[in-house]
mmCIF file of C-alpha atoms in Angstrom:
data_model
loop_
_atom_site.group_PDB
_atom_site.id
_atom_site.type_symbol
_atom_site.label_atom_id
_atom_site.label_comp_id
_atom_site.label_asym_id
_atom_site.label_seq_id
_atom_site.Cartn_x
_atom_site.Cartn_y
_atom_site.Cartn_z
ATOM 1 C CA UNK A 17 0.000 0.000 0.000
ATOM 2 C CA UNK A 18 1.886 3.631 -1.032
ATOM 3 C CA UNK A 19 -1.031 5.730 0.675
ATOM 4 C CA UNK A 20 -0.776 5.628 4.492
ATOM 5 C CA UNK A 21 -3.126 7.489 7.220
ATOM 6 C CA UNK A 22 -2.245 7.909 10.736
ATOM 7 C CA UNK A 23 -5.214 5.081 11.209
ATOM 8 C CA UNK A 24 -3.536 2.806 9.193
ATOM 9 C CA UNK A 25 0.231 3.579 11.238
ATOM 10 C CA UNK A 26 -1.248 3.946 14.621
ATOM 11 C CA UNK A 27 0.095 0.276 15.985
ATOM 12 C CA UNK A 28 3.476 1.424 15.023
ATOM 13 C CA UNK A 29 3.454 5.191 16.553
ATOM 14 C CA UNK A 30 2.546 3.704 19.600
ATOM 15 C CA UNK A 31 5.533 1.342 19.462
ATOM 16 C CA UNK A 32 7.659 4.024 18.556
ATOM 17 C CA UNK A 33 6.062 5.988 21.768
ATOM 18 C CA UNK A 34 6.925 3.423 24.552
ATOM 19 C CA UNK A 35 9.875 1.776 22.764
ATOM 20 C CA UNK A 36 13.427 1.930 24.663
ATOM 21 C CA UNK A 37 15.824 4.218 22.544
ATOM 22 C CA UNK A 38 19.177 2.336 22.494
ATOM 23 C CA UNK A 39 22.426 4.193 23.990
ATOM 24 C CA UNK A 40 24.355 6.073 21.308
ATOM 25 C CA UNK A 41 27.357 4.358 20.541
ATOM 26 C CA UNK A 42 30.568 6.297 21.322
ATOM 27 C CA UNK A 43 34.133 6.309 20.026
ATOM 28 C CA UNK A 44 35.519 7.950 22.894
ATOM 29 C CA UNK A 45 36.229 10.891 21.350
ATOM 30 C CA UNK A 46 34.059 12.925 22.486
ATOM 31 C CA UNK A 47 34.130 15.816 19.717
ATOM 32 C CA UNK A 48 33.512 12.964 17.355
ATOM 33 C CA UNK A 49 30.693 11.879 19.355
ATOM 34 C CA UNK A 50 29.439 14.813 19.340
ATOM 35 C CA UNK A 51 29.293 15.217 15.484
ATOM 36 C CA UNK A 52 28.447 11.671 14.488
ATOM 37 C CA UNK A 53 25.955 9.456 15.974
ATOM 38 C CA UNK A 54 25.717 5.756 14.350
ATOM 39 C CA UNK A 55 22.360 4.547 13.489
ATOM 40 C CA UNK A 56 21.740 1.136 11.970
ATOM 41 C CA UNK A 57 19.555 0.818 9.199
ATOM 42 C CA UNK A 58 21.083 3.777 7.619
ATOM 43 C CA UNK A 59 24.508 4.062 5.162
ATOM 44 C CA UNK A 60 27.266 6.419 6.231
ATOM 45 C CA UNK A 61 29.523 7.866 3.209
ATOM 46 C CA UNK A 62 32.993 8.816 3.753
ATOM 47 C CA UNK A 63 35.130 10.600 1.560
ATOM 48 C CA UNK A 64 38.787 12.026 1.743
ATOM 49 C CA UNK A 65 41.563 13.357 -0.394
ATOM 50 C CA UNK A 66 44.634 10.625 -1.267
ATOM 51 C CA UNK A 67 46.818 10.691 2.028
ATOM 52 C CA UNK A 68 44.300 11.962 3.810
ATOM 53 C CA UNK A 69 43.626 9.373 5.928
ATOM 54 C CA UNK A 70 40.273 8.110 5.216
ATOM 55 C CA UNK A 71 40.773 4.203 5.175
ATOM 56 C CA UNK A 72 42.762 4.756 8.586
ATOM 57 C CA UNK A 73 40.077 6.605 10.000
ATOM 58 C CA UNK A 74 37.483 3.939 9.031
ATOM 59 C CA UNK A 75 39.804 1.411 10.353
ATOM 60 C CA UNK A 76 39.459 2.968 13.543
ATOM 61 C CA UNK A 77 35.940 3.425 13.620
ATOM 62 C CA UNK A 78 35.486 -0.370 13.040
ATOM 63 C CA UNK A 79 37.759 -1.369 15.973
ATOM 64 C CA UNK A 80 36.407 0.932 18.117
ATOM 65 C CA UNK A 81 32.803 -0.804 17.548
ATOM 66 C CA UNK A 82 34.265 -4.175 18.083
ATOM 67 C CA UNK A 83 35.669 -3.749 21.073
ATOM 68 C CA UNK A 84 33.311 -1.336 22.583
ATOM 69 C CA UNK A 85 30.262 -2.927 21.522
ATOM 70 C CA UNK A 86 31.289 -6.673 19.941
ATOM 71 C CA UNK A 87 30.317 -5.697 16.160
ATOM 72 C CA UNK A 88 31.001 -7.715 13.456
ATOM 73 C CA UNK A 89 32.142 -6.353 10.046
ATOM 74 C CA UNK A 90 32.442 -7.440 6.365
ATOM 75 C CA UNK A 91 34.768 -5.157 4.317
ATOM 76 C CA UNK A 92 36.588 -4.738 1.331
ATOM 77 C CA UNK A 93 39.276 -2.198 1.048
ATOM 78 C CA UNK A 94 41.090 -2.629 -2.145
ATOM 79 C CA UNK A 95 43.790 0.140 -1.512
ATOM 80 C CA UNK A 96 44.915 -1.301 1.839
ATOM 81 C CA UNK A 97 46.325 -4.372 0.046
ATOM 82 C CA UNK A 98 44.723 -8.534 0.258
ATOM 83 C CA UNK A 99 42.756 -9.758 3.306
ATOM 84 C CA UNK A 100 46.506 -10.965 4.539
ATOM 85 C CA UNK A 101 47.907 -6.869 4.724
ATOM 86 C CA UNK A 102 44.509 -5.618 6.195
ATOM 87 C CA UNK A 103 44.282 -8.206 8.660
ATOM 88 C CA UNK A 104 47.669 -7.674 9.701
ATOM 89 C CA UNK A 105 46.917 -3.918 9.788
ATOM 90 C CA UNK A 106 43.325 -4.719 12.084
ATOM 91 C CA UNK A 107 45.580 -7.100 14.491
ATOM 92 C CA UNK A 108 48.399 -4.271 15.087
ATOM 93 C CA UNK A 109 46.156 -1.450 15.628
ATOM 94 C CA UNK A 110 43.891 -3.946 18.165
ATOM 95 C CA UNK A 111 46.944 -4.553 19.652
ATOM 96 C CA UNK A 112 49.158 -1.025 19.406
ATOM 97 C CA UNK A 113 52.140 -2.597 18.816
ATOM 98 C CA UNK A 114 53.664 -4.194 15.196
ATOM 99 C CA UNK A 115 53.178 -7.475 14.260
ATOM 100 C CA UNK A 116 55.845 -7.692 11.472
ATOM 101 C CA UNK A 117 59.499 -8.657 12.890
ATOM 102 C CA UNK A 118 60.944 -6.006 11.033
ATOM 103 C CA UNK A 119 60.101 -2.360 9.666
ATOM 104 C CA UNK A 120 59.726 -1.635 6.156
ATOM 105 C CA UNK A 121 63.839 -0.923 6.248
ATOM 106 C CA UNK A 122 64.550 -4.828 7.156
ATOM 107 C CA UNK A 123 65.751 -4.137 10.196
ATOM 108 C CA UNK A 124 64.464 -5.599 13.762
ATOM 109 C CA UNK A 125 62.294 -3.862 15.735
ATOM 110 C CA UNK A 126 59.893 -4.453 19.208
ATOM 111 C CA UNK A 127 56.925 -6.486 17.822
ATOM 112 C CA UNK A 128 53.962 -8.192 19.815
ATOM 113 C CA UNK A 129 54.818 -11.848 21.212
ATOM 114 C CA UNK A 130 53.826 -15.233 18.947
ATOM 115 C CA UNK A 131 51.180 -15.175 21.906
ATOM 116 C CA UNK A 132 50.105 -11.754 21.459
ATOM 117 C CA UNK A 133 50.161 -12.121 17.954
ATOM 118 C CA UNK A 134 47.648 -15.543 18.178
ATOM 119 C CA UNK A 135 45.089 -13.719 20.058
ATOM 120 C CA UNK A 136 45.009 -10.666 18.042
ATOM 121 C CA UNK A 137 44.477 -13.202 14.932
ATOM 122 C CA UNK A 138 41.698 -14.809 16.995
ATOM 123 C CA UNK A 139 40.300 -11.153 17.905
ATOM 124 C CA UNK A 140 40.340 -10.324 13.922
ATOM 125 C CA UNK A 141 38.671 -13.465 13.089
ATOM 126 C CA UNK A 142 35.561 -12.777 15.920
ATOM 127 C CA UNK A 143 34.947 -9.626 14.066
ATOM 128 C CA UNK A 144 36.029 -9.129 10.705
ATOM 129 C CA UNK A 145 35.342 -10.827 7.205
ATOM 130 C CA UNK A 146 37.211 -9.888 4.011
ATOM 131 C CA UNK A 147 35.473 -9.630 0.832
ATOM 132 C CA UNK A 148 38.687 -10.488 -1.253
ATOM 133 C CA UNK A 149 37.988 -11.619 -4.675
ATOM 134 C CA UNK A 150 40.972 -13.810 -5.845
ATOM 135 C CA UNK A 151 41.403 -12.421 -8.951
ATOM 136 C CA UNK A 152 42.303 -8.519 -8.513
ATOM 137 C CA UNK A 153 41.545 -8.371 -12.242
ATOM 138 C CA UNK A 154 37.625 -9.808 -12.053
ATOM 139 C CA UNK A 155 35.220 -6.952 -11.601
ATOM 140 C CA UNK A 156 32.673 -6.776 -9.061
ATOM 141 C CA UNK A 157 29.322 -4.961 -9.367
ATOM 142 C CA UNK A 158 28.554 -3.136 -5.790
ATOM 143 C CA UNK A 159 25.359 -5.954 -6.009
ATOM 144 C CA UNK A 160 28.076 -8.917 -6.390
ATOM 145 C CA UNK A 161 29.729 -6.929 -2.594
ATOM 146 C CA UNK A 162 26.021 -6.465 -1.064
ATOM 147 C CA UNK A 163 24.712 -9.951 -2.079
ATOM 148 C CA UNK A 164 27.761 -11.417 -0.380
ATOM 149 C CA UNK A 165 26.895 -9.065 2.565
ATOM 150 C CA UNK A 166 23.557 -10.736 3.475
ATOM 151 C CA UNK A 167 23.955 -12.184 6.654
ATOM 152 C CA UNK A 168 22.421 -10.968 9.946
ATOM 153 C CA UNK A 169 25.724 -10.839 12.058
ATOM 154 C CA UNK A 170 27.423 -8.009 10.157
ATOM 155 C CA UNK A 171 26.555 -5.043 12.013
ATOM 156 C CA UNK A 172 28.679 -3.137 9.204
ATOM 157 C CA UNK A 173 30.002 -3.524 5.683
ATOM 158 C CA UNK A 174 32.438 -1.227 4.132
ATOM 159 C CA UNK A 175 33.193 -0.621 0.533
ATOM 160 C CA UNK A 176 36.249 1.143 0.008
ATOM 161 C CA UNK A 177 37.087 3.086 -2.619
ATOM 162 C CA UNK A 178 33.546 2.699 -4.181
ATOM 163 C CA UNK A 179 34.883 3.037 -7.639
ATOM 164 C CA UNK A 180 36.852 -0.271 -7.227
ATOM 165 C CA UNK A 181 33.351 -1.665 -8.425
ATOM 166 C CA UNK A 182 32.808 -2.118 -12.134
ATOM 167 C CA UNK A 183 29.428 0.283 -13.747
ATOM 168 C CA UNK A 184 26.994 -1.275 -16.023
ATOM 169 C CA UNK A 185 25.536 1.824 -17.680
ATOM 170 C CA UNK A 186 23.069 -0.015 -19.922
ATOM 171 C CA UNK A 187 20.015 -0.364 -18.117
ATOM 172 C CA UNK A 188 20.618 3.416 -16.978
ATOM 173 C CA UNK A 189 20.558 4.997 -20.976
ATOM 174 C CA UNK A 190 24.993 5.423 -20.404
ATOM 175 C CA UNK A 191 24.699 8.163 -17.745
ATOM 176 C CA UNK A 192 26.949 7.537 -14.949
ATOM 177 C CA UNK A 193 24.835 10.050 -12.657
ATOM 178 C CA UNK A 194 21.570 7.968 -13.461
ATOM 179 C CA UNK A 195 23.071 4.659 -12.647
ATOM 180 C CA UNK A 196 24.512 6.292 -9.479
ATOM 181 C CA UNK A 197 21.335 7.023 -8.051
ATOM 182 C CA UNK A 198 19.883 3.904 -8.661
ATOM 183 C CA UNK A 199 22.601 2.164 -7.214
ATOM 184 C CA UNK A 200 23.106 4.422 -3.955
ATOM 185 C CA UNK A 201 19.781 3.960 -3.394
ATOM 186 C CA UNK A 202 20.266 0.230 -3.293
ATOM 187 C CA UNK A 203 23.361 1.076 -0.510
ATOM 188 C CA UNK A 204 20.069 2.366 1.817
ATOM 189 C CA UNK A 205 17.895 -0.379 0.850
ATOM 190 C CA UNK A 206 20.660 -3.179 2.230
ATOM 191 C CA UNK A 207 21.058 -0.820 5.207
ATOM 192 C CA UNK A 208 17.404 -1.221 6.013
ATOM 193 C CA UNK A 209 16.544 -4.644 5.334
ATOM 194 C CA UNK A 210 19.661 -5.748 7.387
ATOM 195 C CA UNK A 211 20.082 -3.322 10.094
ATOM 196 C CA UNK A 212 23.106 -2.380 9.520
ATOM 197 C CA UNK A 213 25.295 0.806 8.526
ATOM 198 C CA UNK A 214 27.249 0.179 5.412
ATOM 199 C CA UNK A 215 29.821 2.544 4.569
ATOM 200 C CA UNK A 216 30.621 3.532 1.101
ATOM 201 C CA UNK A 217 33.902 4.995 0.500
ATOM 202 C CA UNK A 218 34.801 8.421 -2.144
ATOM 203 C CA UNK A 219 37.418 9.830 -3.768
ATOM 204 C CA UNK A 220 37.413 13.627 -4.311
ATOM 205 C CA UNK A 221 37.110 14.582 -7.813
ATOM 206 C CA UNK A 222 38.390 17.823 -8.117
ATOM 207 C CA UNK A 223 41.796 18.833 -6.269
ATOM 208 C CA UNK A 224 43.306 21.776 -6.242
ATOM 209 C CA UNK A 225 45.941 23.431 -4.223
ATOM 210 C CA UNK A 226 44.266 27.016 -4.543
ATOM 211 C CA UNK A 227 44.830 28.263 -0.977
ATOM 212 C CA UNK A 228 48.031 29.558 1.004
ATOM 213 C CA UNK A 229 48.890 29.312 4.743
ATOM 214 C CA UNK A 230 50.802 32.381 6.511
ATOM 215 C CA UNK A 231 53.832 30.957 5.465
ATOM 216 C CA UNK A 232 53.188 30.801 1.887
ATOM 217 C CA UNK A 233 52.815 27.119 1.595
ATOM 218 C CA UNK A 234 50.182 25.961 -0.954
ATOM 219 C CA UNK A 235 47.715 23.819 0.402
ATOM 220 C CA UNK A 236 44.106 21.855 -0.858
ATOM 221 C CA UNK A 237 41.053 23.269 1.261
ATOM 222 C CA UNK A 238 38.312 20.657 2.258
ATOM 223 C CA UNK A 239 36.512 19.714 -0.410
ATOM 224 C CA UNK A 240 32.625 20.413 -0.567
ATOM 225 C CA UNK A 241 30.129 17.998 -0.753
ATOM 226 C CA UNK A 242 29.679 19.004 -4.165
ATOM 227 C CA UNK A 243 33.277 17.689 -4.997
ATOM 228 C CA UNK A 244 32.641 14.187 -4.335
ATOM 229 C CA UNK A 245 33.137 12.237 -7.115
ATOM 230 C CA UNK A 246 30.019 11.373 -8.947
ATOM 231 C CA UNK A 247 28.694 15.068 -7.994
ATOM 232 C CA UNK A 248 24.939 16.116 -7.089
ATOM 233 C CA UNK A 249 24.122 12.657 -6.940
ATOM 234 C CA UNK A 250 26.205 11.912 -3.811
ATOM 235 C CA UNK A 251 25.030 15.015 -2.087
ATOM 236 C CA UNK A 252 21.298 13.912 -3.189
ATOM 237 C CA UNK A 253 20.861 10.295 -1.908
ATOM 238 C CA UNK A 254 23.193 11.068 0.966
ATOM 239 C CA UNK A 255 22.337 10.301 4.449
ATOM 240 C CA UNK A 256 25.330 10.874 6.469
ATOM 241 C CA UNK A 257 28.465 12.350 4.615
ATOM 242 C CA UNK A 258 31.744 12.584 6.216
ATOM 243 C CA UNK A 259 35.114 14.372 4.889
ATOM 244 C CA UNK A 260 38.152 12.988 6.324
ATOM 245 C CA UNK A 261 40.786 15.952 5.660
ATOM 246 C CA UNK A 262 44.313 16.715 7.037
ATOM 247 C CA UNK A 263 45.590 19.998 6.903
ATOM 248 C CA UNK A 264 49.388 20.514 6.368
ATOM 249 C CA UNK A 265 51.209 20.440 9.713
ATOM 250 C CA UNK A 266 53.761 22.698 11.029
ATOM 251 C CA UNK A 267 51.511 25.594 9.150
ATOM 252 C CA UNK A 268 49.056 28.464 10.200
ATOM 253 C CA UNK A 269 45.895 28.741 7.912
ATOM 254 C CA UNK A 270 45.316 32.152 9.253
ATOM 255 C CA UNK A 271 46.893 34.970 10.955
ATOM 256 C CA UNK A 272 46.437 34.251 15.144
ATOM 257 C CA UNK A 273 45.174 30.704 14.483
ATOM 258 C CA UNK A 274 47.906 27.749 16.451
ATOM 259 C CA UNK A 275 50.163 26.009 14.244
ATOM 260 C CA UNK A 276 48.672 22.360 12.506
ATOM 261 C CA UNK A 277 50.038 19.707 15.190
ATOM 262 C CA UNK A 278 51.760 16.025 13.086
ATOM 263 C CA UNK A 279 48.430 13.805 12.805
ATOM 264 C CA UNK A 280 45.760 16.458 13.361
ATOM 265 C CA UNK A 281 42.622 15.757 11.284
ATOM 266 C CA UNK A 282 39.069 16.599 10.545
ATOM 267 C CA UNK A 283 36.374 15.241 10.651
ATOM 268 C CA UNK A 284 33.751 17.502 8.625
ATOM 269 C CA UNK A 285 29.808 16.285 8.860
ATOM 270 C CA UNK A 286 28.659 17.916 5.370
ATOM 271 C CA UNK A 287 25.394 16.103 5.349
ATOM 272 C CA UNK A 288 23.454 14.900 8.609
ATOM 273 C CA UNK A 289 20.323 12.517 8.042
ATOM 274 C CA UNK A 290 18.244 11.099 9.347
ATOM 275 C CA UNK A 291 17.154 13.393 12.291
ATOM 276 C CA UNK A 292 19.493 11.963 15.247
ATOM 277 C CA UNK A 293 22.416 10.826 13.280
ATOM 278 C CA UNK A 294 24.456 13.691 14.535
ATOM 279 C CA UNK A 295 24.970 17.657 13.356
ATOM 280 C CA UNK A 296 26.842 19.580 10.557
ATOM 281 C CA UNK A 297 30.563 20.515 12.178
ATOM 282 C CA UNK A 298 34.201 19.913 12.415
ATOM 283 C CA UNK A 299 35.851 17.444 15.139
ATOM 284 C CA UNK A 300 39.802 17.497 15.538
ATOM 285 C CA UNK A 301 41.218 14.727 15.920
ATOM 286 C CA UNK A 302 44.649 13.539 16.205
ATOM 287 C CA UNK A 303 46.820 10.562 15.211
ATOM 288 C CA UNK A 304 49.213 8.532 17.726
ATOM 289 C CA UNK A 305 51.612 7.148 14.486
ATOM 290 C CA UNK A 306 52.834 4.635 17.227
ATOM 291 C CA UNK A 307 49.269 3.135 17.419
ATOM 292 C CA UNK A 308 47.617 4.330 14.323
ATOM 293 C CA UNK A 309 44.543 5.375 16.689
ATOM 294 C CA UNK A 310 42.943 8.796 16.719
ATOM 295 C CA UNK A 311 42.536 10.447 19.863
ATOM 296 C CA UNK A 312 40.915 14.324 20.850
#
């Protein structure tokens, strides 16, 4: 039925009236917090400049739900490497220490025990599944990801970089921003059927280095929502859109502003939906390069 009175709803308002709202899951950052709320049942997009930090940050975010709240995830990230380098990756930032024997120079350095490093694999394992397909050079449609998604222990999926997946433009008359839509708004569909938030990774489309701090230094400005690859039609069928963006450190923006500390990053909210998920803002964060965790 597509025409609905308050008659026909009234069951559900009156769930929705004495129904216990759950406890906002937290970070422990509290700016963050403060900016982002997580709702299942809704997507989250993320977006970030190269070097930026973005695939770190969600990193963080999903460990920080696992062992705050026990989620479960099922991600691809096709820039951090196979499921072997992110689950490395996962199991050292669990852990804060390395789990390689030696740095990328070859030469020894302090690494977590064989114990250590058993439980940490165990730890990955309880929470995280790798959509990996074993030939880099297949393509994947973002249905072939979801479809392999649909399982009700997943409290999150992650696709990142979102154009890693291949674009059939037929049924959509060859426009890009028509096949876009239709396909973000299968993103929200999965996120509803499944409770769930699945996060969608961007790329920025346009950069530029069009700005200058005090010293002279040329530097990229946060992009706009508008500057998301694929355009309006990101900014459209949006629910929650975050911009991961690190200014240049050692450098003052403006006159009377404090220097840019090493790791300090934003997190911009350009796009807030659905009511509750959180408010349009900056949070600062900052990055322990021991660790690879973000604290305030």
């Amino acid at each position: 039925m597509l025409t609905k009175t308050v008659f026909d709803i009234k069951p559900r308002l009156y769930e929705l009236r004495n129904e216990k709202r759950e406890k906002a899951c937290t970070t422990g950052v509290e700016e963050l917090d403060n900016l982002y709320v997580p709702r299942k049942g809704y997507p989250l997009f993320i977006a970030g400049a190269p070097h930026h930090g973005k695939s770190l940050f969600i990193k963080w975010l999903l460990i920080e739900w696992s062992e705050r709240y026990n989620w479960h995830h099922f991600v691809y990230m096709g820039e951090e490497g196979g499921a072997e380098e992110l689950a490395i990756d996962l199991a050292e930032m669990h852990v804060g220490a390395p789990a390689r024997k030696k740095n990328f120079r070859g030469e020894d350095q302090d690494h977590m025990s064989d114990s250590e490093f058993e439980l940490a694999l165990d730890w990955v394992q309880s929470h995280f599944t790798f959509f990996d397909p074993d030939d880099p050079a297949v393509d994947f449609a973002p249905q072939d990801f979801y479809k392999e998604s649909c399982d009700p222990k997943y409290d999150t999926t992650v696709l990142d970089p979102w154009n890693d997946a291949s674009k059939d433009l037929r049924e959509s008359g060859g426009r890009e921003d028509v096949w876009l839509t239709n396909e973000l708004k299968v993103v929200r569909q999965y996120s509803k059927n499944w409770n769930r938030i699945d996060i969608v990774v961007n790329h920025i489309a346009k950069l530029h280095a069009d700005s200058s701090t005090v010293s002279g230094k040329r530097y990229q400005k946060p992009a706009l929502p508008q500057e998301w690859a694929g355009g309006q039609a990101w900014y459209r069928r949006a629910f929650t859109m975050l911009l991961v963006y690190r200014p240049p450190a050692g450098e003052r923006l403006k006159d009377g502003e404090e220097e840019i500390r090493d790791g300090e990053t934003w997190i911009i909210n350009q796009k807030t939906k659905p009511k509750g998920s959180g408010k349009l803002g900056r949070a600062k964060l900052f990055l322990c390069r021991r660790t690879n965790r973000f604290t305030q």
